[in-house]
Amino acid sequence: MKTLTHLERLEAESIHILREVVAEAEKPVMLYSVGKDSAVMLHLARKAFYPSPPPFPLLHVDTTWKFQEMYKLRDRMAKESGMELLVYRNPEAEEKGINPFDHGPLHTDMWKTEGLKQALDKWGFDAAFGGARRDEEKSRAKERIFSFRTSSHGWDPKNQRPELWNLYNARKNKGEGIRVFPISNWTELDVWQYIHLNDVPIVPLYFAAKRPTVERDGMLVMVDDDRFPLEKGEVPVERSIRFRTLGCYPLTGAVESEAKTLPEIIQETLLTTTSERQGRAIDKDAGGAGMEKKKQEGYF
Amino acid sequence: MSRDVTTSQEPKYVVEDLIAEDIDAYLDVHQHKTMLRFITCGSVDDGKSTLIGRLLYDSKMIFEDQLAALEDDSKRVGTQGQEIDFALLVDGLAAEREQGITIDVAYRFFATEKRKFIVADTPGHEQYTRNMVTGASTADLAVILIDARKGVLTQTKRHSYLAHLIGIRNIVLAVNKMDLVDYDQATFEHIVADYRAFAKEIGIVDFVPMPISGFKGDNITAHSRNTPWYDGPTLIDHLETVEVNSAIDQSKPLRMPVQWVNRPNLDFRGFSGLIATGTVAPGDKIRVLPSGKTSAVSRISTMDGDQELAVAGQSVTICFEDEIDCSRGDVIAAADAPPEVSDQFESTIVWMNDEALHVGRSYWLKLASQMVSVTVLEPKYKIDVNTLDHLAAKTLELNEIGVAEISTDKQIVFERYEDDRPLGGFILIDKMTNATVGAGMLHFSLRRAQNVHWQALDIGRKHHAGLKNQKPAVLWFTGLSGSGKSTIANLVEKKLHRMNRHTFLLDGDNVRHGLNKDLGFTEADRIENIRRVGEVAKLMADAGLIVVTAFISPFRAEREMVRSMLPDGEFVEVFIDTPLEVAEERDVKGLYKKARSGELKNFTGIDSPYEAPETPEIRIDTTSMSAEEAATIIVETLLDGN
């Protein structure tokens, strides 16, 4: 008798999900955001189909405002995994120069929400893997692993398909799509432990280092390139910081930290008293129901 | 009584010291954690969400900012006055937050030193049977919550029944809100005794009762000082130590449904899937179902190198020594203990769609990685989840549960759900809308086992019949209760006996005294009754006898099943056609009267259908002839055919 650990069971479940989608969908794609959850999801995909490369491309919906180190890891991982990398930037957002400083919520809306819809339509993907976890946020706790989207990419929380055992119904009507969340049942701690045990490559920004920062609305923001509009006379301060979550650099809050190794990160995560998504501005819109509303509109 | 949120009981499973002092040691502990999935079920206001909120809170799964939001929400929309309303932590979607109810299945996570837990929070509303079944389908354990002030309610029974139906064998009876009954032992024991009586009725042989308060934290993580009379485990103790099914699953023969064939190049051909039961190692002899082809495992391939052993619950890719056909939908099994293959089953179905089941319509059925077309026959009955009564049903509506025969267009590899969830559980998909409209559990195949190899015998059925100088046959009498089956069958046997024919009359009552004395009168048992009688009749026909049987046998499917067991021409269906009014007027045993008054349920002709034969070999109209005349006609027809 061999007793499976919780990580072994989670891994087996995720791999099972990845394979079901590949077997049943016509044109799957993996949304790759280069964060730690994406990193684990990609690693699981490589395991699921080994020795074949995962039989679908990686799609990065770019906002042009990601951290430089994210772009670097993205290109490296695509190469290592032998997968095709598709990068999509919403041409309208590009043309209008949409940015987080001048356009507020419109930035996420156009680059991410709209950009994603456009990319899925452009290539005709009918199933898209995403790295969302149910422990991240309350509305996600109730979302299925296979989450259906109407042809206009909307999500109807009251009209989800029942999901029993490990039987997933991937059938859909023309024009409809599925978002699939293979790591739905992982917690933040599970993700970190898995990265630790499997040496999964992650963006160095998760580890503490001295980085140039400024304070914005109570958030520590890293000055990642010279597009950052410093206020008159403002000088970025070198602080030992790291990130618990990664997105567009001007929207992602850093935490001051000395955690330079994975065990130290896990230690800090466990002892910390601030939840993960708090570093992101997105959940705060529209009161407590921010994410749910975003999802109904088509946000991942 | 005022409820005070402060609790003196410190959560004991938070090992912050170890985290701070020796993270590596801590990580080592946590790498060896196991996982338990459980569901909480209870009626509205039994305190489910509060209990889960408490578990998250006590295991420090609530962060400071969430706690701040919680305090804020509690004041705004909470139901606990100025106190923290733990339920708000877990009630997710906007609509239900406003209504103050949980409307869907939500999954929550927390961990202790020993285990990671996934909690399915399922609603207590009647219209949401669907969600409870969904949540329970992946659970190893169910926590049934009871409000100590209210005791065992109809809903409690419903939840217990559903948990049991879906195969959960670990039941915790959490008598909650003990603080509101002054931690009274008698109250607790009274509820437990009530529950025990009910549990026995539905086949729950064992459960663990505990007096708790989710709100105050009694007996959640530490033994409460308020219940000195209770010496059982705390909730967390129990959840941490209860045996999960992995040992049992691994001890069964290998079953692995193939999800995907991995063929990166000509040198590698692997079969990927999640092992449902058993273990596999290189060298093991395997059989691929349904083809039955055999080979041996050459390697178990993973990105971290080849493995020496893989067990139930792991996702693997295995290679064979021989190039045999194997593709998605096939099942790789232990060569010497393969599963059955069939296309007709009895199943329990839970209907999950607003549009009712269409009997006879073709749906998709997905079982493991097999996808086939299926039709569902008219349900034999549906189950009233409140009273557990069996009721007649023409269809199944949303949230109804029924037992029905299903028939697939192709043979599928399966196991009884009771023995193997992954190979016995299925979903039904509407072919037009693609919605998941139902879920089901297979109980048994209505056909003979396909994989039992016949032992060749030197003395065959021809020899047996030859010695008796007769052609064997099964005279299968069918008709309503009181139609005259037994009377006529008896006369027929007498006539044949007088003509020196070797006969045997299989009588319903006599069979139930011996061979079928373990069977009751549920629909499942009635089907099994007929199946066994069919098998016995077949053996007797093999032995050269002319067999006469007299059973109501109301369903065409079972009669056809028996017909298919016998060589062509040996099954003689004798329809004793007596109109219902006539049979009811006779009412020899007084059964119709009882059925009309509701005392007897599922009585054929009254609230359970009788499917008359469409083309019986012999039809006897008892309103136009005597029993004696009928017997003569039957004997003549039989012997004419010979």
Coordinates of N, CA and C in Angstrom, one line a residue, chain A residues 22 26-32 42 45 53-60 78 81-87 123 125 127-129:
Chain A
V22 N -7.7 17.9 -23.6 CA -6.9 17.6 -24.8 C -7.7 16.5 -25.6
E26 N -11.6 20.7 -29.3 CA -11.1 20.8 -30.7 C -9.8 21.5 -30.7
K27 N -9.7 22.7 -30.1 CA -8.6 23.5 -30.2 C -8.3 24.2 -28.8
P28 N -7.6 23.5 -28.0 CA -7.3 24.1 -26.6 C -6.1 25.0 -26.7
V29 N -6.0 25.8 -25.6 CA -4.8 26.7 -25.5 C -4.6 26.9 -24.0
M30 N -3.4 27.2 -23.6 CA -3.1 27.4 -22.2 C -2.8 28.9 -22.0
L31 N -3.6 29.6 -21.2 CA -3.4 31.0 -20.9 C -2.2 31.0 -20.0
Y32 N -1.2 31.7 -20.4 CA 0.0 31.7 -19.6 C 0.3 33.1 -19.2
L42 N 1.8 25.0 -16.1 CA 2.6 24.6 -17.2 C 3.4 23.3 -16.9
A45 N 1.2 20.4 -17.1 CA 1.0 20.0 -18.5 C 2.1 19.2 -19.1
P53 N 5.5 16.9 -26.0 CA 5.3 18.3 -25.5 C 3.8 18.5 -25.4
P54 N 3.3 19.4 -24.4 CA 1.9 19.6 -24.3 C 1.3 19.9 -25.7
P55 N 0.3 19.2 -26.1 CA -0.2 19.4 -27.5 C -1.2 20.6 -27.7
F56 N -0.7 21.8 -27.2 CA -1.4 23.0 -27.4 C -0.5 24.2 -27.2
P57 N -0.8 25.3 -27.7 CA 0.1 26.5 -27.6 C -0.1 27.2 -26.2
L58 N 0.9 28.0 -25.9 CA 0.8 28.9 -24.8 C 0.3 30.3 -25.3
L59 N -0.7 30.9 -24.6 CA -1.1 32.2 -25.1 C -0.9 33.2 -24.0
H60 N -0.1 34.2 -24.3 CA 0.1 35.3 -23.4 C -0.7 36.6 -23.8
A78 N 8.7 28.8 -22.9 CA 8.1 28.4 -24.1 C 9.1 27.5 -24.9
S81 N 9.8 24.1 -23.0 CA 8.7 23.1 -23.0 C 8.4 22.7 -24.5
G82 N 9.0 23.3 -25.4 CA 8.8 22.9 -26.8 C 7.4 23.3 -27.3
M83 N 6.8 24.3 -26.7 CA 5.5 24.7 -27.1 C 5.5 26.0 -27.9
E84 N 4.5 26.2 -28.7 CA 4.4 27.4 -29.4 C 3.9 28.5 -28.5
L85 N 4.5 29.7 -28.6 CA 4.0 30.8 -27.8 C 3.3 31.9 -28.6
L86 N 2.1 32.1 -28.3 CA 1.3 33.2 -29.0 C 1.2 34.4 -28.0
V87 N 1.5 35.5 -28.6 CA 1.4 36.7 -27.8 C 0.4 37.6 -28.4
W123 N -7.9 33.2 -32.9 CA -7.4 31.8 -33.2 C -8.4 30.7 -33.2
F125 N -9.9 29.4 -30.5 CA -9.7 28.4 -29.4 C -11.1 28.1 -28.7
A127 N -11.2 25.9 -25.9 CA -11.0 25.6 -24.5 C -9.7 26.3 -24.1
A128 N -9.8 27.0 -23.0 CA -8.6 27.8 -22.5 C -8.3 27.4 -21.1
F129 N -7.1 26.9 -20.8 CA -6.7 26.6 -19.4 C -6.3 27.9 -18.7

